[in-house]
CSV table of N, CA, C and O in Angstrom, one decimal:
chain,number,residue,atom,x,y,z
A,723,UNK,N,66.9,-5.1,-81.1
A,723,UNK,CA,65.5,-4.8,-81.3
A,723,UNK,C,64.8,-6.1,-81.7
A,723,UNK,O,65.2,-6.7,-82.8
A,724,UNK,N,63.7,-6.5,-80.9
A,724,UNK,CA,63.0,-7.9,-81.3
A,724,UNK,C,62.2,-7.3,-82.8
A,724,UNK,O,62.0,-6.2,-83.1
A,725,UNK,N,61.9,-8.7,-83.6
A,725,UNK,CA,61.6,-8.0,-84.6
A,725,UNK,C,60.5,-9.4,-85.2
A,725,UNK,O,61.1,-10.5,-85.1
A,726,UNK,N,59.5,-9.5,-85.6
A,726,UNK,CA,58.7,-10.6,-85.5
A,726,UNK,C,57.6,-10.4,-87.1
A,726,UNK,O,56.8,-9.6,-87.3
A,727,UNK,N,58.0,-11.2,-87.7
A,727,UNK,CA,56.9,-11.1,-89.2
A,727,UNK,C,56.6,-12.1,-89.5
A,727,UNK,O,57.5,-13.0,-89.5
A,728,UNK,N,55.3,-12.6,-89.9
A,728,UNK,CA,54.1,-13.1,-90.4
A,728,UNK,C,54.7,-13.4,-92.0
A,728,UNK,O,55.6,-12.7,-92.6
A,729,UNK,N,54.0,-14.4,-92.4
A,729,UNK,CA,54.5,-14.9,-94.1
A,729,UNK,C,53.6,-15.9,-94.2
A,729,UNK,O,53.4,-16.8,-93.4
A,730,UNK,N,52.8,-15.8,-95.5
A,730,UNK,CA,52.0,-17.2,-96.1
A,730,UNK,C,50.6,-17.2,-96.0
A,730,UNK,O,49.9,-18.2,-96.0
A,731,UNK,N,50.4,-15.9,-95.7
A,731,UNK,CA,48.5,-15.9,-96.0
A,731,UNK,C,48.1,-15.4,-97.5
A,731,UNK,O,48.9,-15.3,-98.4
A,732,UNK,N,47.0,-15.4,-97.6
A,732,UNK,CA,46.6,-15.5,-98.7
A,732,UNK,C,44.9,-16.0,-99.1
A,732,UNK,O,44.0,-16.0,-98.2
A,733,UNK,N,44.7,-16.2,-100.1
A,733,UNK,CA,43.5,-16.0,-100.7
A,733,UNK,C,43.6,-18.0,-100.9
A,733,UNK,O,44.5,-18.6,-101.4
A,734,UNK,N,42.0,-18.7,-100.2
A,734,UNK,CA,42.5,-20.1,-100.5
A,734,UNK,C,40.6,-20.4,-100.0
A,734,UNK,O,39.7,-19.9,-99.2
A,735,UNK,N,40.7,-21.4,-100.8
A,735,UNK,CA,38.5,-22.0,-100.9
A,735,UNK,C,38.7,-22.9,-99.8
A,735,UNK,O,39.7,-23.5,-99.4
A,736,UNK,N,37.2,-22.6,-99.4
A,736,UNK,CA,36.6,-23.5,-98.4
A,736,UNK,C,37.3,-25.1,-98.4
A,736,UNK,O,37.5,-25.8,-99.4
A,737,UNK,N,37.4,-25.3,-97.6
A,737,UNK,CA,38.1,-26.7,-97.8
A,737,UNK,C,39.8,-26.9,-97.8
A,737,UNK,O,40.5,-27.9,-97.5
A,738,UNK,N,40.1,-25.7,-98.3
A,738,UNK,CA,41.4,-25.9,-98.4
A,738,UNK,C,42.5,-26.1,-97.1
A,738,UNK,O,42.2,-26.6,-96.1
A,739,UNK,N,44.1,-25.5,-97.7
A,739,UNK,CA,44.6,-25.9,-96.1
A,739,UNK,C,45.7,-24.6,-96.8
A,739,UNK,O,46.0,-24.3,-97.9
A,740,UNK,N,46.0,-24.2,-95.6
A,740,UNK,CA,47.3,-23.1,-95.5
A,740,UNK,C,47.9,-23.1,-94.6
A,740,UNK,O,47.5,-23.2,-93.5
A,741,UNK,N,49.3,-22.7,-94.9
A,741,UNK,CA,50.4,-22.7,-93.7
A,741,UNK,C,51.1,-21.1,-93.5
A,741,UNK,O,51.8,-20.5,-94.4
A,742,UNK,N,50.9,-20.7,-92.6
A,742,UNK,CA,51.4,-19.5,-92.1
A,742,UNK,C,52.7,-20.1,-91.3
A,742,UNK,O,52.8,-21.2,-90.7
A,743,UNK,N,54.0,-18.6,-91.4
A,743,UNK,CA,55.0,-18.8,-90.8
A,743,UNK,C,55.4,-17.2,-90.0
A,743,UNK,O,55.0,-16.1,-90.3
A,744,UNK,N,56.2,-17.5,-89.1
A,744,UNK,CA,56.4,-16.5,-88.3
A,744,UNK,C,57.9,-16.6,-87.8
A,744,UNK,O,58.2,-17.6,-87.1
A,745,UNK,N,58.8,-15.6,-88.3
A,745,UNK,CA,60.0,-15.7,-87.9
A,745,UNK,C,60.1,-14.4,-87.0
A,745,UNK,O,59.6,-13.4,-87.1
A,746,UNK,N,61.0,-14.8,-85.9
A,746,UNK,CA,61.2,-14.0,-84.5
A,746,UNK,C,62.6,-13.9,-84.7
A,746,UNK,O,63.1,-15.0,-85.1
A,747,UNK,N,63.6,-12.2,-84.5
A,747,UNK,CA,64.9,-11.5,-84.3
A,747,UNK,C,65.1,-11.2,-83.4
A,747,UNK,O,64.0,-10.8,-82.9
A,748,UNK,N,66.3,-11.1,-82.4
A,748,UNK,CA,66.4,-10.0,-81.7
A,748,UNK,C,65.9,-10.7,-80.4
A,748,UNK,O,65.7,-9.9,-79.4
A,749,UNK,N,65.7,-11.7,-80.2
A,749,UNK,CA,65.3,-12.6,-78.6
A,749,UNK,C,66.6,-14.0,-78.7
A,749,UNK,O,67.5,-14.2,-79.4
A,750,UNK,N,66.1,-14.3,-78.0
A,750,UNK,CA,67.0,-15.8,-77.8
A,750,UNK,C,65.7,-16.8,-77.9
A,750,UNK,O,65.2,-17.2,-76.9
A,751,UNK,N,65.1,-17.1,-79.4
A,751,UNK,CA,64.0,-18.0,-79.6
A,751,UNK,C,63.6,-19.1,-78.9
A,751,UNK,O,62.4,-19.5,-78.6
A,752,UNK,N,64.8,-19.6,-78.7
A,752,UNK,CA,64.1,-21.3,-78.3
A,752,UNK,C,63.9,-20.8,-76.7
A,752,UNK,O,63.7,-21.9,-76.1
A,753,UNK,N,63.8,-20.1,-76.0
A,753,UNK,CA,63.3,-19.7,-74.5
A,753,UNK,C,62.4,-18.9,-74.5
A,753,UNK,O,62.2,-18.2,-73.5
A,754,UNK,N,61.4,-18.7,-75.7
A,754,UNK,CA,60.3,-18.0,-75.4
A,754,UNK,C,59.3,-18.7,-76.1
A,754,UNK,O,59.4,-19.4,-77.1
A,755,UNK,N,58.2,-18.5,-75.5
A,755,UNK,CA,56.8,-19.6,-75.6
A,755,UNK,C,55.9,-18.4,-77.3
A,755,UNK,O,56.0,-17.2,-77.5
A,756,UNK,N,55.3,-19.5,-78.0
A,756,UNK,CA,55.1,-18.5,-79.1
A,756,UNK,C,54.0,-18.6,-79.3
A,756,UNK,O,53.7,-19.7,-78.9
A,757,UNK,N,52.8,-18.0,-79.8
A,757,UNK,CA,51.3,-18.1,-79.9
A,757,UNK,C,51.0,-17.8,-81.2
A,757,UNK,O,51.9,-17.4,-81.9
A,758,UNK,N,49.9,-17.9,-81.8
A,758,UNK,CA,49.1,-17.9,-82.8
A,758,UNK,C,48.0,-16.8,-82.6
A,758,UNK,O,47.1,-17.1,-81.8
A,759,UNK,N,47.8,-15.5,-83.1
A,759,UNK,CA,46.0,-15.5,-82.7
A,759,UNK,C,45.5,-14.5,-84.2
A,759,UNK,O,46.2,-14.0,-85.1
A,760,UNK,N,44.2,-14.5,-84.1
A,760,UNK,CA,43.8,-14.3,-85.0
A,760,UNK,C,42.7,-12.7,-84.4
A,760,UNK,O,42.6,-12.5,-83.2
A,761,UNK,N,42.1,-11.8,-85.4
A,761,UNK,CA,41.4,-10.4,-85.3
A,761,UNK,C,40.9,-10.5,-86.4
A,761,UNK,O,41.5,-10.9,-87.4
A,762,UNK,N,39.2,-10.0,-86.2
A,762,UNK,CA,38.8,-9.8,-87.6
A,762,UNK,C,38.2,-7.7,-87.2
A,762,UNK,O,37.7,-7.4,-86.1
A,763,UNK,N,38.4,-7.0,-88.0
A,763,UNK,CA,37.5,-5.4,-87.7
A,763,UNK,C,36.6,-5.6,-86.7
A,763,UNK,O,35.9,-6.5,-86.9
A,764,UNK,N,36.4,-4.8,-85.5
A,764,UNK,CA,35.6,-4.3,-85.0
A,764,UNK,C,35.6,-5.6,-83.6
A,764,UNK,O,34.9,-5.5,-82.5
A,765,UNK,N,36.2,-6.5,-83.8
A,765,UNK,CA,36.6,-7.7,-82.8
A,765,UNK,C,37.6,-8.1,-82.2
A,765,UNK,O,38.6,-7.8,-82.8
A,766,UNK,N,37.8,-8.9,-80.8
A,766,UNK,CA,38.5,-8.9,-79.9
A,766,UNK,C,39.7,-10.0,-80.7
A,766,UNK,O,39.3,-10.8,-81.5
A,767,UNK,N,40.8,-9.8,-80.6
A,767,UNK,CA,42.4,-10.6,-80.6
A,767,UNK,C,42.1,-11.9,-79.9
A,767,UNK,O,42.1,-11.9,-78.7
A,768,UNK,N,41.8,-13.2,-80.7
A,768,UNK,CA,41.4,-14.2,-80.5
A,768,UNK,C,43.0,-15.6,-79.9
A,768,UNK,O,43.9,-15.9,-80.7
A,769,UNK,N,43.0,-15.9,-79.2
A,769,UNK,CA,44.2,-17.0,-79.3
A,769,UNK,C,43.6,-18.1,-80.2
A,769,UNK,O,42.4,-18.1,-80.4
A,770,UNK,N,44.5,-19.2,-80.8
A,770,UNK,CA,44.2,-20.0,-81.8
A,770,UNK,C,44.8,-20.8,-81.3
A,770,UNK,O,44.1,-21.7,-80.8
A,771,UNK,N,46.5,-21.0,-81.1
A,771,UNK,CA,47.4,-21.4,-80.8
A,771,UNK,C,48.7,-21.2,-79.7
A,771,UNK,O,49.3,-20.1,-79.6
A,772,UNK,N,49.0,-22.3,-79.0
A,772,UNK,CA,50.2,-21.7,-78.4
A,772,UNK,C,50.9,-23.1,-78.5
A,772,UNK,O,50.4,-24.2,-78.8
A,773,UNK,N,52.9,-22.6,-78.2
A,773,UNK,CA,53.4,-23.7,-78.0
A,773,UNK,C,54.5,-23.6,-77.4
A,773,UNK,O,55.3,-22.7,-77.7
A,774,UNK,N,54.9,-24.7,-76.1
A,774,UNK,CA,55.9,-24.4,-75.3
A,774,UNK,C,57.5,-24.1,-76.1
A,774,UNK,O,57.7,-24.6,-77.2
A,775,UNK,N,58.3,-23.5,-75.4
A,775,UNK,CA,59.7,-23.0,-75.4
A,775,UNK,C,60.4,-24.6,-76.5
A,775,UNK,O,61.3,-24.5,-77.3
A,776,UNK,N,59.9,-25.4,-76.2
A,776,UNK,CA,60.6,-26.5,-76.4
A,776,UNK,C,60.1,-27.6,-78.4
A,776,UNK,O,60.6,-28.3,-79.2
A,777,UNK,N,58.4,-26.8,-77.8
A,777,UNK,CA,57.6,-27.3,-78.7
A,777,UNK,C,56.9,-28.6,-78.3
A,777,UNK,O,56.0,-28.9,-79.0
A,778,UNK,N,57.3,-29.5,-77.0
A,778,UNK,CA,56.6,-30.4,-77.2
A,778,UNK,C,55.3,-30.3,-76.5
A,778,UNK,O,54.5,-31.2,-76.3
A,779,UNK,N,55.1,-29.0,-76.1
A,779,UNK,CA,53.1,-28.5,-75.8
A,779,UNK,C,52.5,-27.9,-76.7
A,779,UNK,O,53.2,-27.2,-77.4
A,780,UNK,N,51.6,-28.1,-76.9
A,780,UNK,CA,50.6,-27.0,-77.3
A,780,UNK,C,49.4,-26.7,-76.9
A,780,UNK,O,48.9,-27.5,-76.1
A,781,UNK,N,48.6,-25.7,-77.4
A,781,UNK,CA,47.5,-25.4,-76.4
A,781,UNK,C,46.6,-24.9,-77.7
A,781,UNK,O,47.1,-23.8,-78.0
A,782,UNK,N,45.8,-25.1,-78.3
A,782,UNK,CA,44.8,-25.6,-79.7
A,782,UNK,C,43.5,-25.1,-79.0
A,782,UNK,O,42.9,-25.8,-78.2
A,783,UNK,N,43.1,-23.7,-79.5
A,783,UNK,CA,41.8,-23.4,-79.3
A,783,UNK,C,40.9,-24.5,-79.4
A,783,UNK,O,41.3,-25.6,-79.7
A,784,UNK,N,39.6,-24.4,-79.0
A,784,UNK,CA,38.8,-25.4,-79.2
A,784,UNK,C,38.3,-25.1,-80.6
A,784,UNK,O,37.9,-26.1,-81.2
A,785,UNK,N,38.0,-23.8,-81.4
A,785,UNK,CA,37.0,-23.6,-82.6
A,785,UNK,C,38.0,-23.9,-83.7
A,785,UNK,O,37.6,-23.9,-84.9
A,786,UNK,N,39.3,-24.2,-83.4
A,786,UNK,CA,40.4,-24.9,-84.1
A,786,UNK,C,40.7,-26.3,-84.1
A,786,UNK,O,41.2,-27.0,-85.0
A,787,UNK,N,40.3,-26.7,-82.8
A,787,UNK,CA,40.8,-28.0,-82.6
A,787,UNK,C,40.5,-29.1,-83.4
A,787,UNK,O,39.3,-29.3,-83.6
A,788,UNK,N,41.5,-30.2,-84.0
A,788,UNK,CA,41.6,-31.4,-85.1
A,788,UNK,C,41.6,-30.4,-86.3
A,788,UNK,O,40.8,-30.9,-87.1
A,789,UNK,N,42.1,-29.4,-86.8
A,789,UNK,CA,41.8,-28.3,-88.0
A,789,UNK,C,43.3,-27.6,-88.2
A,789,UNK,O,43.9,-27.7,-89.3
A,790,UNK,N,43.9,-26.8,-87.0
A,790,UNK,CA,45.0,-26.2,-87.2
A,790,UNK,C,46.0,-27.5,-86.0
A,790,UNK,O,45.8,-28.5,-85.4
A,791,UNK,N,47.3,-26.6,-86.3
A,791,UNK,CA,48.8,-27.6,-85.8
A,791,UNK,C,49.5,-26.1,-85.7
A,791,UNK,O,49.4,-25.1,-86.4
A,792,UNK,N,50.0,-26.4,-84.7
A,792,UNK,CA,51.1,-25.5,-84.5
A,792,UNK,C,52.3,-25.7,-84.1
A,792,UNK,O,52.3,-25.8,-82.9
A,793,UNK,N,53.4,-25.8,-84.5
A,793,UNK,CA,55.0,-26.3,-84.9
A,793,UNK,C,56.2,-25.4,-84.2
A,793,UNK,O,55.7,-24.4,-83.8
A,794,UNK,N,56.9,-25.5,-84.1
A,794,UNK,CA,58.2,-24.3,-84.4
A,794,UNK,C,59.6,-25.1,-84.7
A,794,UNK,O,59.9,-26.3,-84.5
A,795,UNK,N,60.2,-24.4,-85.1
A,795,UNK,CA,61.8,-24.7,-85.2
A,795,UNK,C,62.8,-24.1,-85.1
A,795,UNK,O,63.2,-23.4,-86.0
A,796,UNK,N,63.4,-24.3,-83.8
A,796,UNK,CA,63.8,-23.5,-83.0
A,796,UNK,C,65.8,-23.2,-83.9
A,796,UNK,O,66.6,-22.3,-83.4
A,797,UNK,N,66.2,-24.1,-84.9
A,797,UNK,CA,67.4,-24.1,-85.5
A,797,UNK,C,66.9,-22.3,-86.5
A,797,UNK,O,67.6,-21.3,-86.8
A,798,UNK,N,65.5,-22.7,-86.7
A,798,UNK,CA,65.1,-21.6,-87.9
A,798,UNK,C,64.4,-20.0,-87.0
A,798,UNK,O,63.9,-19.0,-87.5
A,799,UNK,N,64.5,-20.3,-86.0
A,799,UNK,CA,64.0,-18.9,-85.7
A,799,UNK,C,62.7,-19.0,-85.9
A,799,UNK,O,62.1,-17.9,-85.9
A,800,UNK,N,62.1,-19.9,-86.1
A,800,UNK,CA,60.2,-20.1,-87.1
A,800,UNK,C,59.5,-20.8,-86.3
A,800,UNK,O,59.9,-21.6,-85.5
A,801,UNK,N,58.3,-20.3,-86.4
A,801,UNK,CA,57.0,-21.0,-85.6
A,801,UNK,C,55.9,-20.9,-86.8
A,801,UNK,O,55.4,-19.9,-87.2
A,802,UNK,N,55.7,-22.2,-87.1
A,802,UNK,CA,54.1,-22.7,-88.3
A,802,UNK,C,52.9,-23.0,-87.6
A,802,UNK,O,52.8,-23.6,-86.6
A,803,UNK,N,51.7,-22.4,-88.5
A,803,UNK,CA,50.5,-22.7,-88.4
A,803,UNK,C,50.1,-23.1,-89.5
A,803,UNK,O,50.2,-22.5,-90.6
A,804,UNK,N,49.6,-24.6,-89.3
A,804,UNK,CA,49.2,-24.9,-90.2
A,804,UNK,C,47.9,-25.2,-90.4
A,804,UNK,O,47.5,-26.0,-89.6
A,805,UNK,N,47.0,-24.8,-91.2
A,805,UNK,CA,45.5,-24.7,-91.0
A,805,UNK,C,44.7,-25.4,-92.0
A,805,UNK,O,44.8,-25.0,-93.2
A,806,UNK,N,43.8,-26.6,-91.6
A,806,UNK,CA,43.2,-27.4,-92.8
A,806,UNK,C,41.8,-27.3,-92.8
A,806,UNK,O,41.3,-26.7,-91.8
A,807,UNK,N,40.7,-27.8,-94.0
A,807,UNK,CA,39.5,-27.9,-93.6
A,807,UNK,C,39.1,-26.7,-93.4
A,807,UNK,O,38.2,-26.5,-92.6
A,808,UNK,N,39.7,-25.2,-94.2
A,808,UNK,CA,39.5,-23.6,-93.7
A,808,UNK,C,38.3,-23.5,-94.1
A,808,UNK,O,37.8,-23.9,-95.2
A,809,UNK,N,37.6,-22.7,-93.1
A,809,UNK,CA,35.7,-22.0,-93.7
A,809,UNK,C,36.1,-20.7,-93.8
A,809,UNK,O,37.3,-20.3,-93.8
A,810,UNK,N,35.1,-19.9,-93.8
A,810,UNK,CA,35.0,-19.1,-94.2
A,810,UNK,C,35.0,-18.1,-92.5
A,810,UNK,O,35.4,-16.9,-92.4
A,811,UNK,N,34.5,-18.7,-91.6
A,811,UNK,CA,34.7,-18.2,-90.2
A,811,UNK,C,36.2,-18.0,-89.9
A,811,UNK,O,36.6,-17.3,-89.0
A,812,UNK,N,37.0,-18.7,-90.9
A,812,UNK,CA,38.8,-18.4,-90.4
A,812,UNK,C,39.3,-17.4,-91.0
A,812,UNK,O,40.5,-17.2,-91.2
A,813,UNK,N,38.3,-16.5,-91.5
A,813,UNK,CA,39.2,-15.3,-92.6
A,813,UNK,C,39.6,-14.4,-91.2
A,813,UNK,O,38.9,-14.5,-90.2
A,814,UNK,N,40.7,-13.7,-91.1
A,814,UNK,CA,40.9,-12.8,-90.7
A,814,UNK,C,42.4,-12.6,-90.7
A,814,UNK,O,43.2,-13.1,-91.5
A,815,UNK,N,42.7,-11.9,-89.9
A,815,UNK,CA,44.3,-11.2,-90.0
A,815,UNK,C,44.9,-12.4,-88.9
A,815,UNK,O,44.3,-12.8,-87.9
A,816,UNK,N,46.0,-12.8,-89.3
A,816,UNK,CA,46.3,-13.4,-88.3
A,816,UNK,C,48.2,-13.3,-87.5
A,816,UNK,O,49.2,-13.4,-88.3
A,817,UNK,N,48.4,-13.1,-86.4
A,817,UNK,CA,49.4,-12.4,-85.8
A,817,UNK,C,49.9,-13.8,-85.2
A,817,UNK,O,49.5,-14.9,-85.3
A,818,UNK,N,51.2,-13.2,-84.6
A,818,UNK,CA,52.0,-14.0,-84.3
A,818,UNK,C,52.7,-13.3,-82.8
A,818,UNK,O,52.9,-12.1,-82.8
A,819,UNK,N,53.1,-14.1,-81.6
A,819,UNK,CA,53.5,-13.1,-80.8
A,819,UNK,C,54.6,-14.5,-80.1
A,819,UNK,O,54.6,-15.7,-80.2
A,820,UNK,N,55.5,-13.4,-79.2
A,820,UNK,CA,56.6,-14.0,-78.5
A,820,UNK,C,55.9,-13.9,-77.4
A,820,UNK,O,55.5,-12.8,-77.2
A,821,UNK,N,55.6,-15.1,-76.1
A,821,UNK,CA,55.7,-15.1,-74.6
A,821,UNK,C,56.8,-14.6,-74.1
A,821,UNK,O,57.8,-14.6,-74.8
A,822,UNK,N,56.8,-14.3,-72.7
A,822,UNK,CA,58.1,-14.2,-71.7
A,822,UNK,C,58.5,-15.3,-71.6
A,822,UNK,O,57.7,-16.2,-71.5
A,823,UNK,N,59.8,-15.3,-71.5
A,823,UNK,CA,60.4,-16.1,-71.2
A,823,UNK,C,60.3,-16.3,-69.6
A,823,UNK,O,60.4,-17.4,-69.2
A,824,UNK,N,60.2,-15.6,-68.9
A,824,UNK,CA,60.3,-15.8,-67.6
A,824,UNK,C,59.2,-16.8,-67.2
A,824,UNK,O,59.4,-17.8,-66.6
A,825,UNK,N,58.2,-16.5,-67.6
A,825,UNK,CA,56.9,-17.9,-67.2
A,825,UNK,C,56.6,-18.9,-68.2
A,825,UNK,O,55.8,-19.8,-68.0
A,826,UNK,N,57.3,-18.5,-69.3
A,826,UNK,CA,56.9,-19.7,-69.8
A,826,UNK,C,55.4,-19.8,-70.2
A,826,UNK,O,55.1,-21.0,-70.6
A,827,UNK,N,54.7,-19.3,-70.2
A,827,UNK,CA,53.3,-19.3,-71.0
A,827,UNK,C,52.8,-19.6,-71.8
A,827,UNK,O,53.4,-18.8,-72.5
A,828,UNK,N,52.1,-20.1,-72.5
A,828,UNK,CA,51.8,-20.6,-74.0
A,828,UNK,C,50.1,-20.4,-74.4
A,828,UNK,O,49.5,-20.5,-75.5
A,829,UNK,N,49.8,-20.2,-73.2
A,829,UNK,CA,48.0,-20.3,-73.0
A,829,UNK,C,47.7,-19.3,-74.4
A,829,UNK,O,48.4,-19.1,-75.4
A,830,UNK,N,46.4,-18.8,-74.2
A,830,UNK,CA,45.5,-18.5,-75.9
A,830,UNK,C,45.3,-16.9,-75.2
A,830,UNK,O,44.6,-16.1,-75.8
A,831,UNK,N,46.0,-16.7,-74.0
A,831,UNK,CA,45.5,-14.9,-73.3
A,831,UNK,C,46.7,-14.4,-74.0
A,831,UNK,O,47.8,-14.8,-73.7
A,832,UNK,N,46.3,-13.1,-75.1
A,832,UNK,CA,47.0,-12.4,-75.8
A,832,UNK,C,47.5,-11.6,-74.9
A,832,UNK,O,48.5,-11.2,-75.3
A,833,UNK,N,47.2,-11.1,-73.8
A,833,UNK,CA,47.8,-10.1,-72.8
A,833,UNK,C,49.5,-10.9,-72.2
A,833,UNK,O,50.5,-10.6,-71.7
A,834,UNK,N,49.0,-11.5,-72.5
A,834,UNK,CA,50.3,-12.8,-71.8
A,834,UNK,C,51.5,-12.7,-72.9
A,834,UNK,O,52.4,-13.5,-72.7
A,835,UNK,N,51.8,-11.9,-73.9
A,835,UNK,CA,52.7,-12.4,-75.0
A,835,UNK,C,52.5,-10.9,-75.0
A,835,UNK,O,51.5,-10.1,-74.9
A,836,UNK,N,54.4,-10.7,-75.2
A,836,UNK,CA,55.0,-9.3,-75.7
A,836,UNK,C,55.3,-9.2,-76.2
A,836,UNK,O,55.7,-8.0,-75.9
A,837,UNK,N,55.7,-9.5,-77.8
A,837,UNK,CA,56.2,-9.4,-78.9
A,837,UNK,C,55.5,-9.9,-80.1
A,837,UNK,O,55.5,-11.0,-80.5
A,838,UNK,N,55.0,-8.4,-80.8
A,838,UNK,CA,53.9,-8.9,-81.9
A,838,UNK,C,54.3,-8.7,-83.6
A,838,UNK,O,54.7,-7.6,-84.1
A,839,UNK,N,54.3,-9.6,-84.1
A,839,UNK,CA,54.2,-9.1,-85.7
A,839,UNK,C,53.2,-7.9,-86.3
A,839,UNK,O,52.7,-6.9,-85.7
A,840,UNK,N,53.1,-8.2,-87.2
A,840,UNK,CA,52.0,-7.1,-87.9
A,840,UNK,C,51.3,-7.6,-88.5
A,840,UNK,O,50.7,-6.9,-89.3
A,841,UNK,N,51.1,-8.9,-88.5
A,841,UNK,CA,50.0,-10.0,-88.9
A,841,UNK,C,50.0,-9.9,-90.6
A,841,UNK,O,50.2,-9.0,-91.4
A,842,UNK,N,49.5,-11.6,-90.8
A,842,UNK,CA,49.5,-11.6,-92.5
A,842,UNK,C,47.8,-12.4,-92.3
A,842,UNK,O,47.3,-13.0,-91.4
A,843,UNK,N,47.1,-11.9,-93.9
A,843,UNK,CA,45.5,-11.7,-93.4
A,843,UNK,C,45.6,-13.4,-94.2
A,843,UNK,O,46.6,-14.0,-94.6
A,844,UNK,N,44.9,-13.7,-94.2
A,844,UNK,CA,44.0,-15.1,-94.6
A,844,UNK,C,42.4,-15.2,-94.9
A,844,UNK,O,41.6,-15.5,-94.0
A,845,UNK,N,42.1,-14.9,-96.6
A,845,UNK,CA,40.7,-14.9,-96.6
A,845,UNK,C,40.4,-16.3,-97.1
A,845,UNK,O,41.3,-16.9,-97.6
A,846,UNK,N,39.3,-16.9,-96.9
A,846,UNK,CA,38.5,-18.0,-97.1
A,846,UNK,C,37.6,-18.0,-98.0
A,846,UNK,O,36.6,-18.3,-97.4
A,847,UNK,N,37.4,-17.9,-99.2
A,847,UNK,CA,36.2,-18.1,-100.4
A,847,UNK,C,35.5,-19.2,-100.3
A,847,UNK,O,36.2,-20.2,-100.2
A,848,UNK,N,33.8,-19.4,-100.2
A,848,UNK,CA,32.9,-20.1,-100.1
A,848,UNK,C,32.5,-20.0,-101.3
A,848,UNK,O,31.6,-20.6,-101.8
């Protein structure tokens, strides 16, 4: 049974920086493409981040871009987000999901990724 959880959100001021982590069970890790995305109530499942099977791609929203990094380490089972420069526009819940392996995907389309956490939230204080 794949099994996928979120770790390291939290409460952090404008300006600051935070690192979210996401550990994936139950797949064979390093062959599946891993994403970042973020949801705030009453709004659509946003991509933030993606990054190839290997790690050396990634694919960096633009309302992120030069602000967050997205990592993995494929010895640890873990894929990092790491997020600097946070406003207050970055609060929301933020999830973690596994691509197929079969294509290889990494893009920011949440429909594209089959394996989701249950997201850890991230508020931003102004």
């Amino acid at each position: 049974q794949v099994e996928v959880v979120e770790s390291g959100g939290g409460l952090v001021q404008a300006g600051g920086s935070l690192r979210v982590s996401c550990t994936a069970s139950g797949l064979a890790f390093g062959v599946h493409p891993m994403g970042w995305f973020r949801q705030a109530p009453g709004k659509e499942r946003e991509g933030v981040a993606g990054i190839s099977r290997s790690g050396a791609s990634t694919n960096i929203a633009d309302s992120v871009q030069g602000r967050f990094t997205i990592s993995r380490d494929n010895a640890k089972n873990t894929v990092y987000l790491q997020m600097d420069s946070l406003n207050a526009e970055d609060t929301d819940m933020y999830y973690c999901a596994a691509g197929a392996r079969s294509s290889g995907y990494y893009g920011l389309n949440p429909g594209r990724y089959d394996y989701w956490g249950q997201g850890t939230q991230v508020t931003v204080s102004s």
